[in-house]
Short mmCIF file of C-alpha atoms and ligand atoms in Angstrom, two decimals:
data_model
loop_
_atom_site.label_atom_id
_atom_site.label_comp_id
_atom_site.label_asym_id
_atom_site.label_seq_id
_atom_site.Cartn_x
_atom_site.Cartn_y
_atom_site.Cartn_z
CA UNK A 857 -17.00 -22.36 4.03
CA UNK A 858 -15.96 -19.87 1.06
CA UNK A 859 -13.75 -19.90 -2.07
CA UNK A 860 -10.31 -18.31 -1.65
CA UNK A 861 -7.78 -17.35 -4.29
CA UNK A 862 -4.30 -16.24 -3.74
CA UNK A 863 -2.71 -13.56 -5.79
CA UNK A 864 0.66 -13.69 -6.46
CA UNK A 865 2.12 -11.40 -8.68
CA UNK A 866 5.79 -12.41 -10.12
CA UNK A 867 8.43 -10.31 -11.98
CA UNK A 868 11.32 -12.44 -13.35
CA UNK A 869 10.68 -15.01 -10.75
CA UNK A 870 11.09 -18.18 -12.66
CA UNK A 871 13.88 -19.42 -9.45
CA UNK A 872 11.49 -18.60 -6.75
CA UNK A 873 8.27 -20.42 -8.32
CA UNK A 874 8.70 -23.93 -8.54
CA UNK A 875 9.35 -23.59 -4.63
CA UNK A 876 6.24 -21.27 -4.33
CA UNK A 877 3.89 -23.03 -6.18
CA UNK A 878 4.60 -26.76 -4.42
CA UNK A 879 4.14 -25.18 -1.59
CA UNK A 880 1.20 -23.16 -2.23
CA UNK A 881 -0.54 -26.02 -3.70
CA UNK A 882 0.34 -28.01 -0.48
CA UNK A 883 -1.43 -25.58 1.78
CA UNK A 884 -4.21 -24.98 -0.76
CA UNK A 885 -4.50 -28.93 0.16
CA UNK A 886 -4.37 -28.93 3.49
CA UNK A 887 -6.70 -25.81 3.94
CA UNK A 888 -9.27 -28.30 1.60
CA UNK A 889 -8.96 -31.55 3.35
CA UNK A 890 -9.37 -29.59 6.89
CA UNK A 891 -12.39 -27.96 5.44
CA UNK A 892 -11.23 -24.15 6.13
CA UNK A 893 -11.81 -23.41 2.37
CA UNK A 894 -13.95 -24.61 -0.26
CA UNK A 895 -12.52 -27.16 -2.65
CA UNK A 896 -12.99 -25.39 -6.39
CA UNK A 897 -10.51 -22.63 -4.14
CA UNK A 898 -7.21 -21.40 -6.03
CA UNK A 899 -3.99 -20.02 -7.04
CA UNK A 900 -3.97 -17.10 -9.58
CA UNK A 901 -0.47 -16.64 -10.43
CA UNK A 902 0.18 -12.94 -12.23
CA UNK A 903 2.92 -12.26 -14.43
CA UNK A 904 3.99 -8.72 -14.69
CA UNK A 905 5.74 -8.81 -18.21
CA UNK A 906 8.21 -10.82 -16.88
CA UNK A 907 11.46 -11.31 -19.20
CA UNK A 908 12.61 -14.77 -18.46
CA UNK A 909 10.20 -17.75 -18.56
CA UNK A 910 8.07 -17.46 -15.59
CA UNK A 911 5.09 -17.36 -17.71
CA UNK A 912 6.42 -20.52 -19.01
CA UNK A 913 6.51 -22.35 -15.36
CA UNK A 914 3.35 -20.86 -14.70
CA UNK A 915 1.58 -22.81 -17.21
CA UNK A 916 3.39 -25.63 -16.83
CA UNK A 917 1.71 -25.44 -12.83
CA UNK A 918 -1.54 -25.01 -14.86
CA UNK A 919 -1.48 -28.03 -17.01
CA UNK A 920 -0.09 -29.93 -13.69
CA UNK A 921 -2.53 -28.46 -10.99
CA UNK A 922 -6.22 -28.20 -11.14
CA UNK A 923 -6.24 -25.13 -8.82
CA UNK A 924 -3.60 -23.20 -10.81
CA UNK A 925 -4.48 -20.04 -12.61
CA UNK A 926 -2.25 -17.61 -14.46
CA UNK A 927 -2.53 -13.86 -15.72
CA UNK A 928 -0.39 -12.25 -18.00
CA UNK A 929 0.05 -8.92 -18.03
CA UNK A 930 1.16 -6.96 -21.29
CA UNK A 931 4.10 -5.53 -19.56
CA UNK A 932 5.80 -4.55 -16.40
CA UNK A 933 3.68 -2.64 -14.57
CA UNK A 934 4.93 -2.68 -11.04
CA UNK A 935 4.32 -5.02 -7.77
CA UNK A 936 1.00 -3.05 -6.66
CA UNK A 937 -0.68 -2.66 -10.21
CA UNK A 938 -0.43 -6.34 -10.84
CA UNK A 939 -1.24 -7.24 -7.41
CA UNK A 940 -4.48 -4.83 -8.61
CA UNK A 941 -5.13 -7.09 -11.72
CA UNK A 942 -5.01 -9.87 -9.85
CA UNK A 943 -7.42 -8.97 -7.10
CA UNK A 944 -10.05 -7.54 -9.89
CA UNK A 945 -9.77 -10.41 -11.79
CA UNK A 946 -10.00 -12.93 -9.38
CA UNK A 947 -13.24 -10.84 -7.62
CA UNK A 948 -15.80 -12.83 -9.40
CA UNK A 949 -14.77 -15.86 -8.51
CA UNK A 950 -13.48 -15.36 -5.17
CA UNK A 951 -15.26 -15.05 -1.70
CA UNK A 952 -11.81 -14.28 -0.42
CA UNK A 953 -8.55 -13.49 -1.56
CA UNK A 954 -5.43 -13.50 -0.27
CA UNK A 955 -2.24 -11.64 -1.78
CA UNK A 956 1.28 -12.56 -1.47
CA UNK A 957 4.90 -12.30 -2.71
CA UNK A 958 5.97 -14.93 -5.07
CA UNK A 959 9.27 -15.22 -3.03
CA UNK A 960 7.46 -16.99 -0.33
CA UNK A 961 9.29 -14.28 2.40
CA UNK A 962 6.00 -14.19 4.16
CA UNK A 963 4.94 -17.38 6.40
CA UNK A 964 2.16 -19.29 4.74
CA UNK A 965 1.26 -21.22 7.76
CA UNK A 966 -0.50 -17.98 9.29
CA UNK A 967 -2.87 -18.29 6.28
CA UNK A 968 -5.49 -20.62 8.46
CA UNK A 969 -5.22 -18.22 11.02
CA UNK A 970 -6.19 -15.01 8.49
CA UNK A 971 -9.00 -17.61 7.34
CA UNK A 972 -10.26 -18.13 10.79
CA UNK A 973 -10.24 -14.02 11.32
CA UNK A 974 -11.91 -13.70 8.17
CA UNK A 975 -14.63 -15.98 9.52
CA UNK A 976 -15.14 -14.40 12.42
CA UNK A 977 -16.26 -11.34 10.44
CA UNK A 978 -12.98 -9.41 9.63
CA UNK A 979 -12.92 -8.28 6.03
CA UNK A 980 -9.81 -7.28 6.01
CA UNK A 981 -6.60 -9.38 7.70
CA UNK A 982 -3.21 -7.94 8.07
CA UNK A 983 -0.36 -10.20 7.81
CA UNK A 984 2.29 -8.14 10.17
CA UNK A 985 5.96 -8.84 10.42
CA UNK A 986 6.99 -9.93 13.75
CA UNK A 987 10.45 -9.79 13.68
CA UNK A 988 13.05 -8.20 10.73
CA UNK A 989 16.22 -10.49 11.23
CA UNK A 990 16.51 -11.84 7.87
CA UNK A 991 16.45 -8.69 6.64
CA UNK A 992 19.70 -6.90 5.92
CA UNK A 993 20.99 -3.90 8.12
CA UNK A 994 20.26 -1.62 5.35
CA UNK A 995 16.69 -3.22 4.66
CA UNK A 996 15.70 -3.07 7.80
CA UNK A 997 16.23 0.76 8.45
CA UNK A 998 15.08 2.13 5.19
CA UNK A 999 11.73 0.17 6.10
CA UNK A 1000 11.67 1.45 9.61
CA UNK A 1001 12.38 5.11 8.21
CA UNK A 1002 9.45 4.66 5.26
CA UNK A 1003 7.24 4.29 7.58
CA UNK A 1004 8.37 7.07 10.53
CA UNK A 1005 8.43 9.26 7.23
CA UNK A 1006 4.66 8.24 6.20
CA UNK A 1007 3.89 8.70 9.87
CA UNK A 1008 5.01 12.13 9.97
CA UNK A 1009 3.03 12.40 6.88
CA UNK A 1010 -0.21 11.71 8.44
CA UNK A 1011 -0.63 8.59 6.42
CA UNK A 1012 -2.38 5.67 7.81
CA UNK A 1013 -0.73 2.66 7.17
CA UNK A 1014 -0.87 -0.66 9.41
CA UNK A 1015 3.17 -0.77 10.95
CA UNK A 1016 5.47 -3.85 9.28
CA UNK A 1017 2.64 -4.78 7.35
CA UNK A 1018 3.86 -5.15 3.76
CA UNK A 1019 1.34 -6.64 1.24
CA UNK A 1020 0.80 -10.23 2.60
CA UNK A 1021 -3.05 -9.68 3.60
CA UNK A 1022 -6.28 -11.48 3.18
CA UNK A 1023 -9.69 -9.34 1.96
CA UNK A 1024 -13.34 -10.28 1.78
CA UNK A 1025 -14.89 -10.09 -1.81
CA UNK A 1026 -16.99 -6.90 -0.65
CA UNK A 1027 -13.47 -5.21 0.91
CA UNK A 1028 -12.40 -6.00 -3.00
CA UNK A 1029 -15.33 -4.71 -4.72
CA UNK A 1030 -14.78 -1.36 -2.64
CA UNK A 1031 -11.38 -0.98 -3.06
CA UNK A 1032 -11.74 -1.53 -7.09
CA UNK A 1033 -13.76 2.12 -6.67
CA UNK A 1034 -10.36 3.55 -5.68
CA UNK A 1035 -9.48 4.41 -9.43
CA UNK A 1036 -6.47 6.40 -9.19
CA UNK A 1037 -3.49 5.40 -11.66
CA UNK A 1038 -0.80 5.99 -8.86
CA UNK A 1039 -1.36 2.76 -6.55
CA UNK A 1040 -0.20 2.36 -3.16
CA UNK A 1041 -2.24 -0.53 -1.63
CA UNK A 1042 -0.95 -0.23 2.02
CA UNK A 1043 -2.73 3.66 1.98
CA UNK A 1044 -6.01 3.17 0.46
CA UNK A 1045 -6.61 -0.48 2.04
CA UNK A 1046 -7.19 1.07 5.53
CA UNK A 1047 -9.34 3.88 4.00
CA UNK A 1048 -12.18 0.91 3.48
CA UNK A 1049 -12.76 1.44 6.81
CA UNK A 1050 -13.98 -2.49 7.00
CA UNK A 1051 -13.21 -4.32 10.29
CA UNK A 1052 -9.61 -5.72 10.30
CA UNK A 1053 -7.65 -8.08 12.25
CA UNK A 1054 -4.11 -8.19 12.00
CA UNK A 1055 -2.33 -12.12 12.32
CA UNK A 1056 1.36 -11.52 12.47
CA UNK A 1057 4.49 -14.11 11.13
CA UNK A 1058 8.10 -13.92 11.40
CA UNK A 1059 9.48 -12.96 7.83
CA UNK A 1060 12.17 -15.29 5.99
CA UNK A 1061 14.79 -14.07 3.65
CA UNK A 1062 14.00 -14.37 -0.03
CA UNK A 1063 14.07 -18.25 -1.51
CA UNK A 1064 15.94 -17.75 -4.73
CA UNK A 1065 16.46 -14.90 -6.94
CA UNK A 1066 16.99 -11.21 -6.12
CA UNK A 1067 14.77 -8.86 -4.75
CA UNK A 1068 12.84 -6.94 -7.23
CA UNK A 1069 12.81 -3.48 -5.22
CA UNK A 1070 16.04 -1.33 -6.27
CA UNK A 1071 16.63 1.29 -3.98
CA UNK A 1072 15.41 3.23 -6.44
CA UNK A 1073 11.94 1.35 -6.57
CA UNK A 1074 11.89 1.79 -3.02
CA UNK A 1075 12.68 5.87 -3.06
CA UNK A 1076 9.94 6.16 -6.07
CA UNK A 1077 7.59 3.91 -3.73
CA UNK A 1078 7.95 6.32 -0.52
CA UNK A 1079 7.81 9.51 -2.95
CA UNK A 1080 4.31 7.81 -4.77
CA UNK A 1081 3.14 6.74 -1.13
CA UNK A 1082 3.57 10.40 0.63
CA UNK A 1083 2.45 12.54 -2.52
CA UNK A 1084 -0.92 10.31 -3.29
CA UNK A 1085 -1.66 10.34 0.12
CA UNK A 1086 -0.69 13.86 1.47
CA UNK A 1087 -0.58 17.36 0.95
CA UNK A 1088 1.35 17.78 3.71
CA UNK A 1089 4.65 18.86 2.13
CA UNK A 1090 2.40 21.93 0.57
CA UNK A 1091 0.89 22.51 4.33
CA UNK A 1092 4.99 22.70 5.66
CA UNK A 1093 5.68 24.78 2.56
CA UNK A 1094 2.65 27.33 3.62
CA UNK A 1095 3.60 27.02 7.62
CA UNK A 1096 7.37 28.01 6.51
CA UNK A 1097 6.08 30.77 4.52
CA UNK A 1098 4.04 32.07 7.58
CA UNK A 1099 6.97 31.90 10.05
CA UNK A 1100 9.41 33.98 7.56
CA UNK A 1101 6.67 36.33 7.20
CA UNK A 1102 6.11 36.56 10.98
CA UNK A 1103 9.99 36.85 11.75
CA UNK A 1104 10.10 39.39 8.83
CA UNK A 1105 7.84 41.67 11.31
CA UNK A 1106 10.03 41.19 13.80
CA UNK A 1107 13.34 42.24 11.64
CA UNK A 1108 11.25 45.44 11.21
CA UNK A 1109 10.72 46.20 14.51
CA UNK A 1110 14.45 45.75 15.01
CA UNK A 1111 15.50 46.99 11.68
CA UNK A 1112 13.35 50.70 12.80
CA UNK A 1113 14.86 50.39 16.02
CA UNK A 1114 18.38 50.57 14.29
CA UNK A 1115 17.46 53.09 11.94
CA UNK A 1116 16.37 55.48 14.68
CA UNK A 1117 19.07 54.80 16.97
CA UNK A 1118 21.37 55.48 13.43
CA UNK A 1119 23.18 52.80 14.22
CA UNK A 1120 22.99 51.27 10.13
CA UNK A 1121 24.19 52.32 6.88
CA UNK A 1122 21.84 54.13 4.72
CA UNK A 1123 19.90 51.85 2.47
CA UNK A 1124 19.98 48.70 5.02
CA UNK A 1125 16.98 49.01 6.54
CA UNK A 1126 15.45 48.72 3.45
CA UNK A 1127 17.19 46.48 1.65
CA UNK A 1128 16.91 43.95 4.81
CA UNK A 1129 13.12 44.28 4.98
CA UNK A 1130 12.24 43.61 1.07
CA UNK A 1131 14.40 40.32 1.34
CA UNK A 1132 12.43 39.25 4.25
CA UNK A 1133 9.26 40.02 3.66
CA UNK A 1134 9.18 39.70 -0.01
CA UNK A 1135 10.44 35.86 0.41
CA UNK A 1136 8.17 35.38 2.95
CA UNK A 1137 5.20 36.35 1.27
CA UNK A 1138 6.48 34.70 -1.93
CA UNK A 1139 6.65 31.25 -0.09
CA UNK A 1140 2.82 31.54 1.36
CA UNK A 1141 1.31 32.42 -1.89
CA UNK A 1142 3.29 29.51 -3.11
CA UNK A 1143 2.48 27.22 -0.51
CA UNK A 1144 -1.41 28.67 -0.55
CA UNK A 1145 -1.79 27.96 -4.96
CA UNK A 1146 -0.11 24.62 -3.74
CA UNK A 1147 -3.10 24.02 -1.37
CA UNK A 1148 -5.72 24.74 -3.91
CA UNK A 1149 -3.70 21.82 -6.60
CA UNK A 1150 -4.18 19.76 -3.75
CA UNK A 1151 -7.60 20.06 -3.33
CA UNK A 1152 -7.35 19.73 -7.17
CA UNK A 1153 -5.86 16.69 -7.28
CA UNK A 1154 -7.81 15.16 -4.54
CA UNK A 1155 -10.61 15.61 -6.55
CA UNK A 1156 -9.45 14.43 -9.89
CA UNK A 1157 -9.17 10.80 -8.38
CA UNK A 1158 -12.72 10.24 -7.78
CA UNK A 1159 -11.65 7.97 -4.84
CA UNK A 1160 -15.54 6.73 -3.26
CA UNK A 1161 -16.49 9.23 -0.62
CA UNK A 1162 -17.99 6.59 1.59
CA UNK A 1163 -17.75 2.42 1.88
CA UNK A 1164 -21.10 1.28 3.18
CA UNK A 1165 -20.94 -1.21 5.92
CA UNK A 1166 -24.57 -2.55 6.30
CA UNK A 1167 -27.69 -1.04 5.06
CA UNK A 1168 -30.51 -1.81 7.09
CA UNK A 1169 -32.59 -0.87 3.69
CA UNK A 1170 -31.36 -3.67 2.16
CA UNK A 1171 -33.63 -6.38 4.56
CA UNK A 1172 -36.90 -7.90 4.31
CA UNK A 1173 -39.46 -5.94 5.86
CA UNK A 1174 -39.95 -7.76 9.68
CA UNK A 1175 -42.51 -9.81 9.23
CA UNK A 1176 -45.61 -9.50 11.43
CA UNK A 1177 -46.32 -12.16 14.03
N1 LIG B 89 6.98 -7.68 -8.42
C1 LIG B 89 6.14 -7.43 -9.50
N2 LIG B 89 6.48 -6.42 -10.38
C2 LIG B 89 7.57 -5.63 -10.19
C3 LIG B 89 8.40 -5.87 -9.06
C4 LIG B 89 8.07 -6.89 -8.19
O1 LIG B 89 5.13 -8.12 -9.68
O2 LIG B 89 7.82 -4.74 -11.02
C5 LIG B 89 6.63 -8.77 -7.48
C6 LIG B 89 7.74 -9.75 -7.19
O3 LIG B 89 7.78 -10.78 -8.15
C7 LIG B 89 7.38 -10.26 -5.82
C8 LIG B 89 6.73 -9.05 -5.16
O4 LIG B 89 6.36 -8.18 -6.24
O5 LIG B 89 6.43 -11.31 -5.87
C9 LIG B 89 7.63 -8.34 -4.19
O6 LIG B 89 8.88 -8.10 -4.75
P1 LIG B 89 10.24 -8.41 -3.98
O7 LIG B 89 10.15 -9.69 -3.23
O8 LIG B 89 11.35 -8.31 -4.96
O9 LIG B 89 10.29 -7.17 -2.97
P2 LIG B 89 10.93 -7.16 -1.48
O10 LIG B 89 10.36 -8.34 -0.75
O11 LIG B 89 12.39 -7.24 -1.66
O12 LIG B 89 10.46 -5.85 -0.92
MG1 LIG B 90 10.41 -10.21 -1.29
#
């Protein structure tokens, strides 16, 4: 049996978290009495410089609940950097932790089930959307489009998984070696490379309040996900540079054949050919220096080159019989 702690990070949710937190403490309960988790297991509640009195319900829950912890944070700082706070914090007192939305949008009943995966030696546990129908029209494509776009983009990321998941203390220790300021959890978490399971729900519409993701926050959050994760909008930028140079060639070969046949007006030829090929070549070199501060930037995150699994070095010598 180990210790879990759920990580909830809030912004302006003081509506949403007297729901939340009765019902979090319920299944924190239940998950006790049916002896999934361990009973000193909890609730660490993260407020991200929230502006109306959510830190004030959330200790309220502390002085009322045993299991209730709370983490303020100086200021806003975003859904997946206090998410981050809360996972690092919680890592020394956690075997496992589970993170979730303080809107309650994600189905806390499939929490046993991510326990029971965990125990059956996945670090890592998906929660994955089922079904979108609570979702508005215009919610519901934008997501499907984020992640055809991050597709395109070579990114890995697990499909209608948002970041409802459950990860082992060690999947936690690993991904706090991931030090790069510009955080999107649903790239790197896959890079770990631990064994996952996914457990999927059917997702609710928000309890109370608003949701906290503008469309804006949602552009910025596509545009953070694809540049921190790929260079491939500097590999299109060099591939379009290479076909205008090859077509360029072509134009010449047409543009000579004009020019001999005298079919053009003095000075054409010329004129046609600079455009071409000067633009072409102007977009590789540009796309080829874009490469190299990609490499650049790869390397200024210092992201872990490799997540040991087991090490064999690590075990008692056999002992001989
Ligand atoms: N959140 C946060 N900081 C922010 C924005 C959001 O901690 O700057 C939290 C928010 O309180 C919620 C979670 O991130 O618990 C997801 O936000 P929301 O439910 O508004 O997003 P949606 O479900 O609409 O994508
Ligand atoms: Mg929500």
């Amino acid at each position: 049996m180990k210790k879990l702690c759920i990580v909830v990070p809030c912004y302006n949710e003081e509506e949403a978290l007297a729901y939340t937190n009765t019902e979090l403490t319920g299944m924190l309960k239940k998950l006790t009495e049916k002896g999934k988790v361990k009973k000193d297991s909890f609730i660490l509640y993260v407020d991200d410089g929230s502006r109306d009195h959510t830190w004030e319900r959330i200790q309220g829950f502390r002085k009322e609940y045993e299991c209730v912890f709370g983490l303020k944070l100086a200021r806003n700082t975003g859904h997946q950097n206090a998410l981050t706070a809360g996972l690092l914090t919680a890592l020394d007192f956690a075997d496992m932790m589970i993170s979730i939305d303080a809107d309650l949008q994600d189905d806390i009943s499939v929490i046993e089930e991510m326990i029971d995966q965990f125990e059956q030696g996945n670090d890592i546990v998906y929660g994955v959307r089922n079904r979108r129908d609570t979702d508005t029209f215009f919610k519901k494509y934008t997501a499907l489009g984020f992640y055809k776009l991050m597709q395109a983009m070579k990114i890995d990321i697990v499909y209608n998984h948002a970041d409802y998941r459950l990860m082992s203390k060690r999947a936690v220790e690993q991904f706090s070696g991931y030090t790069e300021r510009n955080l999107f959890l649903r790239g790197i978490i896959p890079l770990i490379g631990y064994r996952s399971a996914i457990v999927k729900y059917d997702r609710k519409s928000r309890i109370a309040g608003e949701s906290k993701y503008s469309l804006n926050k949602m552009f910025s959050m596509a545009f953070e996900g694809i540049t921190s994760f790929s260079i491939q909008p500097i590999r299109m930028i060099t591939r379009l540079g290479l076909a205008i140079v090859v077509c360029s060639i072509l134009a010449a070969v047409y543009a000579f054949i004009s020019f001999i046949t005298g079919k053009v007006v003095a000075g054409w030829t010329s004129i046609i050919l600079s455009i071409w090929f000067i633009g072409g070549v102007q977009l590789l070199s540009v796309g080829l220096i874009g490469i190299y501060i990609g490499k650049i930037y790869i390397e200024v995150k210092h992201r872990p080159r490799y997540n040991i699994e087991i090490n064999n070095l690590m075990e008692k010598p056999h002992e001989e019989s």
